[in-house]
Amino acid sequence: MKEMLQQLRRVAVDAILNAADAECLEALRIQYLGKKGELTKLLKMMGKLDPSERPAMGQLANQVRAEVENAIAKRRAEVEQMLLQARLESETVDVTLPGTEQKVGHEHPMYIVLDEIKDIFIGMGFEVLDGPEVEQSDYNFTKLNTDEGHPAREWSDTFYLTEDSSILLRTQTSPMQIRAMEEKPLPIRMLAPGRVYRKDEVDATHSPMFHQIEGMVIDKGITMADLKGTLNAVMKKLYGEDTVTRFRPHHFPFTEPSCEMDVQCHKCGGRGCPTCKGEGWIEVLGAGMVHPKVLEGCGIDTSVYSGYAFGMGLERLAMRRFKISDLRLIFENDVRFLEQF
């Protein structure tokens, strides 16, 4: 039996140290040390030995097991090192090769202008507010002094979500002015940018979904001069000191008196072109002094307080800012167009 154990040791160790990979090594471990392995078979023969021989054979068997296990551990470490080296070689990065350019995105031109406008108004002490796009008609119309029967409340002009016309996609961010007057202490200086929805036909300056920036100031002694001075300062800050603006009388149910503000067309310089529809001017906002009925409806004493409000079209401001000739380009998401900014 001694010769058999020594033979097993030589053959097993030699085979293990020459194992090609981890799978082969595991197969050899099972072959020699497993429950049905070669060494186990020899140990089962110990019962046939003379009792005086068993201690020596048992000691030799333990030595053989230890040597085989050591050989397995040694070869396993060598195989793992070989695998690691092969992986390192296969995944080597050639640092002399030119790198792959990673494209980095940037802000949409419309939001570049929005951030600029926010910065301007925040610098003037305004607070930026956000509100729901699905709005109640009471906030979108009634509390803004736009009663039933007004053309703006027609189904042909507004996206209603309920048959009774009580819920709609807001047509303006003006409802945030009402919410601010109901919830915030006086005085108020607020700005409310966001998406709005109207049933407009798509053309170079119109879209059924667009972005509006509403603003409002409520305080003691506010006049139309404060409104004009603020808006002129904003336009000059946004477009430059040579910006030309004009105010035209207009009518809005929630302001009295009311006006519209135009900026000279950036495309033609006031001469008239398709972008400005031949007028030389592009309307950018409506404004006016907050109507006393609107103030009183929110519990504000009109003998003490007054205020002004305005609503800007963000897309038109962006068109003027970046000299974009067609509003549709802003929404088409053509990368060739957006990369210019």
JSON list of C-alpha atoms in Angstrom, two decimals, residues 26-190:
[
{"chain": "A", "resi": 26, "resn": "GLU", "atom": "CA", "xyz": [-11.31, 21.18, -10.23]},
{"chain": "A", "resi": 27, "resn": "ALA", "atom": "CA", "xyz": [-11.71, 17.91, -12.12]},
{"chain": "A", "resi": 28, "resn": "LEU", "atom": "CA", "xyz": [-8.36, 16.67, -10.77]},
{"chain": "A", "resi": 29, "resn": "ARG", "atom": "CA", "xyz": [-9.30, 17.67, -7.22]},
{"chain": "A", "resi": 30, "resn": "ILE", "atom": "CA", "xyz": [-12.45, 15.57, -7.45]},
{"chain": "A", "resi": 31, "resn": "GLN", "atom": "CA", "xyz": [-10.54, 12.71, -9.09]},
{"chain": "A", "resi": 32, "resn": "TYR", "atom": "CA", "xyz": [-7.99, 12.43, -6.28]},
{"chain": "A", "resi": 33, "resn": "LEU", "atom": "CA", "xyz": [-9.59, 13.96, -3.17]},
{"chain": "A", "resi": 34, "resn": "GLY", "atom": "CA", "xyz": [-13.30, 13.57, -3.78]},
{"chain": "A", "resi": 35, "resn": "LYS", "atom": "CA", "xyz": [-15.62, 11.21, -1.90]},
{"chain": "A", "resi": 36, "resn": "LYS", "atom": "CA", "xyz": [-15.12, 8.64, -4.62]},
{"chain": "A", "resi": 37, "resn": "GLY", "atom": "CA", "xyz": [-11.56, 9.74, -5.45]},
{"chain": "A", "resi": 38, "resn": "GLU", "atom": "CA", "xyz": [-8.36, 7.73, -5.72]},
{"chain": "A", "resi": 39, "resn": "LEU", "atom": "CA", "xyz": [-7.11, 8.59, -2.22]},
{"chain": "A", "resi": 40, "resn": "THR", "atom": "CA", "xyz": [-10.45, 7.69, -0.65]},
{"chain": "A", "resi": 41, "resn": "LYS", "atom": "CA", "xyz": [-10.35, 4.29, -2.36]},
{"chain": "A", "resi": 42, "resn": "LEU", "atom": "CA", "xyz": [-6.90, 3.62, -0.94]},
{"chain": "A", "resi": 43, "resn": "LEU", "atom": "CA", "xyz": [-7.96, 4.67, 2.56]},
{"chain": "A", "resi": 44, "resn": "LYS", "atom": "CA", "xyz": [-10.79, 2.14, 2.43]},
{"chain": "A", "resi": 45, "resn": "MET", "atom": "CA", "xyz": [-8.14, -0.56, 2.08]},
{"chain": "A", "resi": 46, "resn": "MET", "atom": "CA", "xyz": [-6.63, 0.36, 5.47]},
{"chain": "A", "resi": 47, "resn": "GLY", "atom": "CA", "xyz": [-8.88, -2.19, 7.16]},
{"chain": "A", "resi": 48, "resn": "LYS", "atom": "CA", "xyz": [-7.08, -5.03, 5.42]},
{"chain": "A", "resi": 49, "resn": "LEU", "atom": "CA", "xyz": [-3.68, -4.01, 6.81]},
{"chain": "A", "resi": 50, "resn": "ASP", "atom": "CA", "xyz": [-1.97, -5.50, 9.84]},
{"chain": "A", "resi": 51, "resn": "PRO", "atom": "CA", "xyz": [-2.76, -3.35, 12.89]},
{"chain": "A", "resi": 52, "resn": "SER", "atom": "CA", "xyz": [0.92, -2.61, 13.36]},
{"chain": "A", "resi": 53, "resn": "GLU", "atom": "CA", "xyz": [1.11, -1.07, 9.86]},
{"chain": "A", "resi": 54, "resn": "ARG", "atom": "CA", "xyz": [-1.96, 1.14, 10.08]},
{"chain": "A", "resi": 55, "resn": "PRO", "atom": "CA", "xyz": [-0.39, 4.11, 11.99]},
{"chain": "A", "resi": 56, "resn": "ALA", "atom": "CA", "xyz": [2.44, 4.46, 9.49]},
{"chain": "A", "resi": 57, "resn": "MET", "atom": "CA", "xyz": [0.11, 4.12, 6.49]},
{"chain": "A", "resi": 58, "resn": "GLY", "atom": "CA", "xyz": [-2.32, 6.62, 8.04]},
{"chain": "A", "resi": 59, "resn": "GLN", "atom": "CA", "xyz": [0.48, 9.15, 8.53]},
{"chain": "A", "resi": 60, "resn": "LEU", "atom": "CA", "xyz": [1.65, 8.63, 4.93]},
{"chain": "A", "resi": 61, "resn": "ALA", "atom": "CA", "xyz": [-1.90, 9.03, 3.62]},
{"chain": "A", "resi": 62, "resn": "ASN", "atom": "CA", "xyz": [-2.23, 12.37, 5.48]},
{"chain": "A", "resi": 63, "resn": "GLN", "atom": "CA", "xyz": [1.07, 13.53, 3.98]},
{"chain": "A", "resi": 64, "resn": "VAL", "atom": "CA", "xyz": [-0.14, 12.59, 0.50]},
{"chain": "A", "resi": 65, "resn": "ARG", "atom": "CA", "xyz": [-3.43, 14.48, 1.04]},
{"chain": "A", "resi": 66, "resn": "ALA", "atom": "CA", "xyz": [-1.54, 17.54, 2.30]},
{"chain": "A", "resi": 67, "resn": "GLU", "atom": "CA", "xyz": [0.86, 17.52, -0.67]},
{"chain": "A", "resi": 68, "resn": "VAL", "atom": "CA", "xyz": [-2.01, 17.16, -3.16]},
{"chain": "A", "resi": 69, "resn": "GLU", "atom": "CA", "xyz": [-3.96, 20.00, -1.49]},
{"chain": "A", "resi": 70, "resn": "ASN", "atom": "CA", "xyz": [-0.85, 22.22, -1.49]},
{"chain": "A", "resi": 71, "resn": "ALA", "atom": "CA", "xyz": [-0.30, 21.48, -5.18]},
{"chain": "A", "resi": 72, "resn": "ILE", "atom": "CA", "xyz": [-3.93, 22.39, -5.92]},
{"chain": "A", "resi": 73, "resn": "ALA", "atom": "CA", "xyz": [-3.64, 25.68, -4.02]},
{"chain": "A", "resi": 74, "resn": "LYS", "atom": "CA", "xyz": [-0.36, 26.54, -5.76]},
{"chain": "A", "resi": 75, "resn": "ARG", "atom": "CA", "xyz": [-1.71, 25.77, -9.23]},
{"chain": "A", "resi": 76, "resn": "ARG", "atom": "CA", "xyz": [-4.97, 27.63, -8.54]},
{"chain": "A", "resi": 77, "resn": "ALA", "atom": "CA", "xyz": [-3.00, 30.78, -7.66]},
{"chain": "A", "resi": 78, "resn": "GLU", "atom": "CA", "xyz": [-0.93, 30.38, -10.84]},
{"chain": "A", "resi": 79, "resn": "VAL", "atom": "CA", "xyz": [-4.06, 29.92, -12.99]},
{"chain": "A", "resi": 80, "resn": "GLU", "atom": "CA", "xyz": [-5.72, 32.99, -11.45]},
{"chain": "A", "resi": 81, "resn": "GLN", "atom": "CA", "xyz": [-2.58, 35.03, -12.12]},
{"chain": "A", "resi": 82, "resn": "MET", "atom": "CA", "xyz": [-2.56, 33.81, -15.72]},
{"chain": "A", "resi": 83, "resn": "LEU", "atom": "CA", "xyz": [-6.22, 34.81, -16.15]},
{"chain": "A", "resi": 84, "resn": "LEU", "atom": "CA", "xyz": [-5.58, 38.23, -14.64]},
{"chain": "A", "resi": 85, "resn": "GLN", "atom": "CA", "xyz": [-2.60, 38.80, -16.90]},
{"chain": "A", "resi": 86, "resn": "ALA", "atom": "CA", "xyz": [-4.58, 37.77, -19.96]},
{"chain": "A", "resi": 87, "resn": "ARG", "atom": "CA", "xyz": [-7.39, 40.12, -18.98]},
{"chain": "A", "resi": 88, "resn": "LEU", "atom": "CA", "xyz": [-4.99, 43.01, -18.40]},
{"chain": "A", "resi": 89, "resn": "GLU", "atom": "CA", "xyz": [-3.44, 42.43, -21.81]},
{"chain": "A", "resi": 90, "resn": "SER", "atom": "CA", "xyz": [-6.80, 42.22, -23.56]},
{"chain": "A", "resi": 91, "resn": "GLU", "atom": "CA", "xyz": [-8.11, 45.37, -21.84]},
{"chain": "A", "resi": 92, "resn": "THR", "atom": "CA", "xyz": [-4.98, 47.44, -22.20]},
{"chain": "A", "resi": 93, "resn": "VAL", "atom": "CA", "xyz": [-5.66, 51.05, -23.18]},
{"chain": "A", "resi": 94, "resn": "ASP", "atom": "CA", "xyz": [-3.31, 52.58, -25.67]},
{"chain": "A", "resi": 95, "resn": "VAL", "atom": "CA", "xyz": [-2.88, 56.04, -24.18]},
{"chain": "A", "resi": 96, "resn": "THR", "atom": "CA", "xyz": [-1.26, 57.27, -27.40]},
{"chain": "A", "resi": 97, "resn": "LEU", "atom": "CA", "xyz": [-4.53, 56.86, -29.33]},
{"chain": "A", "resi": 98, "resn": "PRO", "atom": "CA", "xyz": [-6.72, 59.98, -29.73]},
{"chain": "A", "resi": 99, "resn": "GLY", "atom": "CA", "xyz": [-9.64, 60.03, -27.31]},
{"chain": "A", "resi": 100, "resn": "THR", "atom": "CA", "xyz": [-13.28, 59.66, -28.32]},
{"chain": "A", "resi": 101, "resn": "GLU", "atom": "CA", "xyz": [-15.03, 63.01, -28.15]},
{"chain": "A", "resi": 102, "resn": "GLN", "atom": "CA", "xyz": [-17.93, 63.03, -25.72]},
{"chain": "A", "resi": 103, "resn": "LYS", "atom": "CA", "xyz": [-20.73, 65.31, -26.81]},
{"chain": "A", "resi": 104, "resn": "VAL", "atom": "CA", "xyz": [-21.96, 67.50, -24.00]},
{"chain": "A", "resi": 105, "resn": "GLY", "atom": "CA", "xyz": [-25.43, 68.99, -24.12]},
{"chain": "A", "resi": 106, "resn": "HIS", "atom": "CA", "xyz": [-26.34, 72.55, -23.27]},
{"chain": "A", "resi": 107, "resn": "GLU", "atom": "CA", "xyz": [-29.38, 74.58, -22.40]},
{"chain": "A", "resi": 108, "resn": "HIS", "atom": "CA", "xyz": [-32.12, 75.06, -24.97]},
{"chain": "A", "resi": 109, "resn": "PRO", "atom": "CA", "xyz": [-32.03, 78.63, -26.35]},
{"chain": "A", "resi": 110, "resn": "MET", "atom": "CA", "xyz": [-35.46, 79.30, -24.91]},
{"chain": "A", "resi": 111, "resn": "TYR", "atom": "CA", "xyz": [-34.34, 78.35, -21.41]},
{"chain": "A", "resi": 112, "resn": "ILE", "atom": "CA", "xyz": [-31.17, 80.39, -21.77]},
{"chain": "A", "resi": 113, "resn": "VAL", "atom": "CA", "xyz": [-33.41, 83.43, -22.19]},
{"chain": "A", "resi": 114, "resn": "LEU", "atom": "CA", "xyz": [-35.70, 82.29, -19.36]},
{"chain": "A", "resi": 115, "resn": "ASP", "atom": "CA", "xyz": [-32.76, 82.09, -16.96]},
{"chain": "A", "resi": 116, "resn": "GLU", "atom": "CA", "xyz": [-31.58, 85.53, -18.05]},
{"chain": "A", "resi": 117, "resn": "ILE", "atom": "CA", "xyz": [-35.05, 86.99, -17.44]},
{"chain": "A", "resi": 118, "resn": "LYS", "atom": "CA", "xyz": [-35.29, 85.31, -14.04]},
{"chain": "A", "resi": 119, "resn": "ASP", "atom": "CA", "xyz": [-31.92, 86.76, -13.06]},
{"chain": "A", "resi": 120, "resn": "ILE", "atom": "CA", "xyz": [-33.03, 90.24, -14.13]},
{"chain": "A", "resi": 121, "resn": "PHE", "atom": "CA", "xyz": [-36.27, 90.14, -12.15]},
{"chain": "A", "resi": 122, "resn": "ILE", "atom": "CA", "xyz": [-34.75, 88.45, -9.11]},
{"chain": "A", "resi": 123, "resn": "GLY", "atom": "CA", "xyz": [-32.25, 91.31, -9.09]},
{"chain": "A", "resi": 124, "resn": "MET", "atom": "CA", "xyz": [-35.25, 93.65, -8.91]},
{"chain": "A", "resi": 125, "resn": "GLY", "atom": "CA", "xyz": [-36.63, 91.85, -5.86]},
{"chain": "A", "resi": 126, "resn": "PHE", "atom": "CA", "xyz": [-39.15, 89.56, -7.59]},
{"chain": "A", "resi": 127, "resn": "GLU", "atom": "CA", "xyz": [-39.98, 86.07, -6.33]},
{"chain": "A", "resi": 128, "resn": "VAL", "atom": "CA", "xyz": [-40.34, 83.25, -8.89]},
{"chain": "A", "resi": 129, "resn": "LEU", "atom": "CA", "xyz": [-43.51, 81.15, -8.41]},
{"chain": "A", "resi": 130, "resn": "ASP", "atom": "CA", "xyz": [-44.75, 77.97, -10.08]},
{"chain": "A", "resi": 131, "resn": "GLY", "atom": "CA", "xyz": [-48.32, 76.71, -10.44]},
{"chain": "A", "resi": 132, "resn": "PRO", "atom": "CA", "xyz": [-50.52, 74.02, -12.06]},
{"chain": "A", "resi": 133, "resn": "GLU", "atom": "CA", "xyz": [-50.92, 73.75, -15.82]},
{"chain": "A", "resi": 134, "resn": "VAL", "atom": "CA", "xyz": [-54.32, 72.07, -15.37]},
{"chain": "A", "resi": 135, "resn": "GLU", "atom": "CA", "xyz": [-56.26, 74.93, -13.87]},
{"chain": "A", "resi": 136, "resn": "GLN", "atom": "CA", "xyz": [-59.73, 75.86, -12.62]},
{"chain": "A", "resi": 137, "resn": "SER", "atom": "CA", "xyz": [-61.68, 78.24, -14.85]},
{"chain": "A", "resi": 138, "resn": "ASP", "atom": "CA", "xyz": [-62.38, 80.37, -11.74]},
{"chain": "A", "resi": 139, "resn": "TYR", "atom": "CA", "xyz": [-58.66, 81.14, -11.44]},
{"chain": "A", "resi": 140, "resn": "ASN", "atom": "CA", "xyz": [-57.98, 81.27, -15.18]},
{"chain": "A", "resi": 141, "resn": "PHE", "atom": "CA", "xyz": [-60.94, 83.53, -16.01]},
{"chain": "A", "resi": 142, "resn": "THR", "atom": "CA", "xyz": [-63.54, 84.50, -13.39]},
{"chain": "A", "resi": 143, "resn": "LYS", "atom": "CA", "xyz": [-61.25, 85.87, -10.68]},
{"chain": "A", "resi": 144, "resn": "LEU", "atom": "CA", "xyz": [-59.35, 87.73, -13.40]},
{"chain": "A", "resi": 145, "resn": "ASN", "atom": "CA", "xyz": [-62.53, 89.65, -14.29]},
{"chain": "A", "resi": 146, "resn": "THR", "atom": "CA", "xyz": [-63.17, 87.58, -17.42]},
{"chain": "A", "resi": 147, "resn": "ASP", "atom": "CA", "xyz": [-66.85, 86.71, -17.14]},
{"chain": "A", "resi": 148, "resn": "GLU", "atom": "CA", "xyz": [-68.91, 84.11, -18.98]},
{"chain": "A", "resi": 149, "resn": "GLY", "atom": "CA", "xyz": [-69.44, 85.07, -22.61]},
{"chain": "A", "resi": 150, "resn": "HIS", "atom": "CA", "xyz": [-65.96, 86.49, -23.13]},
{"chain": "A", "resi": 151, "resn": "PRO", "atom": "CA", "xyz": [-64.44, 85.21, -26.41]},
{"chain": "A", "resi": 152, "resn": "ALA", "atom": "CA", "xyz": [-61.40, 83.80, -24.56]},
{"chain": "A", "resi": 153, "resn": "ARG", "atom": "CA", "xyz": [-63.72, 81.37, -22.74]},
{"chain": "A", "resi": 154, "resn": "GLU", "atom": "CA", "xyz": [-65.08, 79.86, -25.95]},
{"chain": "A", "resi": 155, "resn": "TRP", "atom": "CA", "xyz": [-64.35, 76.19, -26.69]},
{"chain": "A", "resi": 156, "resn": "SER", "atom": "CA", "xyz": [-62.84, 77.31, -29.98]},
{"chain": "A", "resi": 157, "resn": "ASP", "atom": "CA", "xyz": [-60.09, 79.20, -28.11]},
{"chain": "A", "resi": 158, "resn": "THR", "atom": "CA", "xyz": [-59.42, 77.10, -24.99]},
{"chain": "A", "resi": 159, "resn": "PHE", "atom": "CA", "xyz": [-58.59, 73.45, -24.24]},
{"chain": "A", "resi": 160, "resn": "TYR", "atom": "CA", "xyz": [-61.27, 72.39, -21.73]},
{"chain": "A", "resi": 161, "resn": "LEU", "atom": "CA", "xyz": [-60.97, 69.07, -19.93]},
{"chain": "A", "resi": 162, "resn": "THR", "atom": "CA", "xyz": [-64.53, 68.86, -18.55]},
{"chain": "A", "resi": 163, "resn": "GLU", "atom": "CA", "xyz": [-67.94, 69.27, -20.17]},
{"chain": "A", "resi": 164, "resn": "ASP", "atom": "CA", "xyz": [-68.93, 72.02, -17.73]},
{"chain": "A", "resi": 165, "resn": "SER", "atom": "CA", "xyz": [-65.82, 74.05, -18.66]},
{"chain": "A", "resi": 166, "resn": "SER", "atom": "CA", "xyz": [-64.67, 74.12, -15.04]},
{"chain": "A", "resi": 167, "resn": "ILE", "atom": "CA", "xyz": [-61.25, 72.51, -15.67]},
{"chain": "A", "resi": 168, "resn": "LEU", "atom": "CA", "xyz": [-58.91, 73.49, -18.49]},
{"chain": "A", "resi": 169, "resn": "LEU", "atom": "CA", "xyz": [-55.33, 73.74, -19.67]},
{"chain": "A", "resi": 170, "resn": "ARG", "atom": "CA", "xyz": [-54.37, 77.21, -18.52]},
{"chain": "A", "resi": 171, "resn": "THR", "atom": "CA", "xyz": [-54.32, 79.83, -21.24]},
{"chain": "A", "resi": 172, "resn": "GLN", "atom": "CA", "xyz": [-51.99, 82.08, -19.25]},
{"chain": "A", "resi": 173, "resn": "THR", "atom": "CA", "xyz": [-49.95, 81.99, -16.06]},
{"chain": "A", "resi": 174, "resn": "SER", "atom": "CA", "xyz": [-52.10, 84.84, -14.66]},
{"chain": "A", "resi": 175, "resn": "PRO", "atom": "CA", "xyz": [-53.86, 82.44, -12.24]},
{"chain": "A", "resi": 176, "resn": "MET", "atom": "CA", "xyz": [-50.65, 82.52, -10.21]},
{"chain": "A", "resi": 177, "resn": "GLN", "atom": "CA", "xyz": [-51.26, 86.25, -9.66]},
{"chain": "A", "resi": 178, "resn": "ILE", "atom": "CA", "xyz": [-54.59, 85.44, -8.01]},
{"chain": "A", "resi": 179, "resn": "ARG", "atom": "CA", "xyz": [-53.05, 82.66, -5.93]},
{"chain": "A", "resi": 180, "resn": "ALA", "atom": "CA", "xyz": [-50.25, 85.01, -4.84]},
{"chain": "A", "resi": 181, "resn": "MET", "atom": "CA", "xyz": [-52.72, 87.73, -3.80]},
{"chain": "A", "resi": 182, "resn": "GLU", "atom": "CA", "xyz": [-54.80, 85.19, -1.87]},
{"chain": "A", "resi": 183, "resn": "GLU", "atom": "CA", "xyz": [-51.90, 83.51, -0.10]},
{"chain": "A", "resi": 184, "resn": "LYS", "atom": "CA", "xyz": [-49.00, 85.94, 0.26]},
{"chain": "A", "resi": 185, "resn": "PRO", "atom": "CA", "xyz": [-48.62, 89.02, 2.44]},
{"chain": "A", "resi": 186, "resn": "LEU", "atom": "CA", "xyz": [-48.35, 92.47, 0.87]},
{"chain": "A", "resi": 187, "resn": "PRO", "atom": "CA", "xyz": [-46.36, 93.91, -0.79]},
{"chain": "A", "resi": 188, "resn": "ILE", "atom": "CA", "xyz": [-46.00, 91.37, -3.62]},
{"chain": "A", "resi": 189, "resn": "ARG", "atom": "CA", "xyz": [-43.38, 91.17, -6.35]},
{"chain": "A", "resi": 190, "resn": "MET", "atom": "CA", "xyz": [-43.77, 87.90, -8.22]}
]
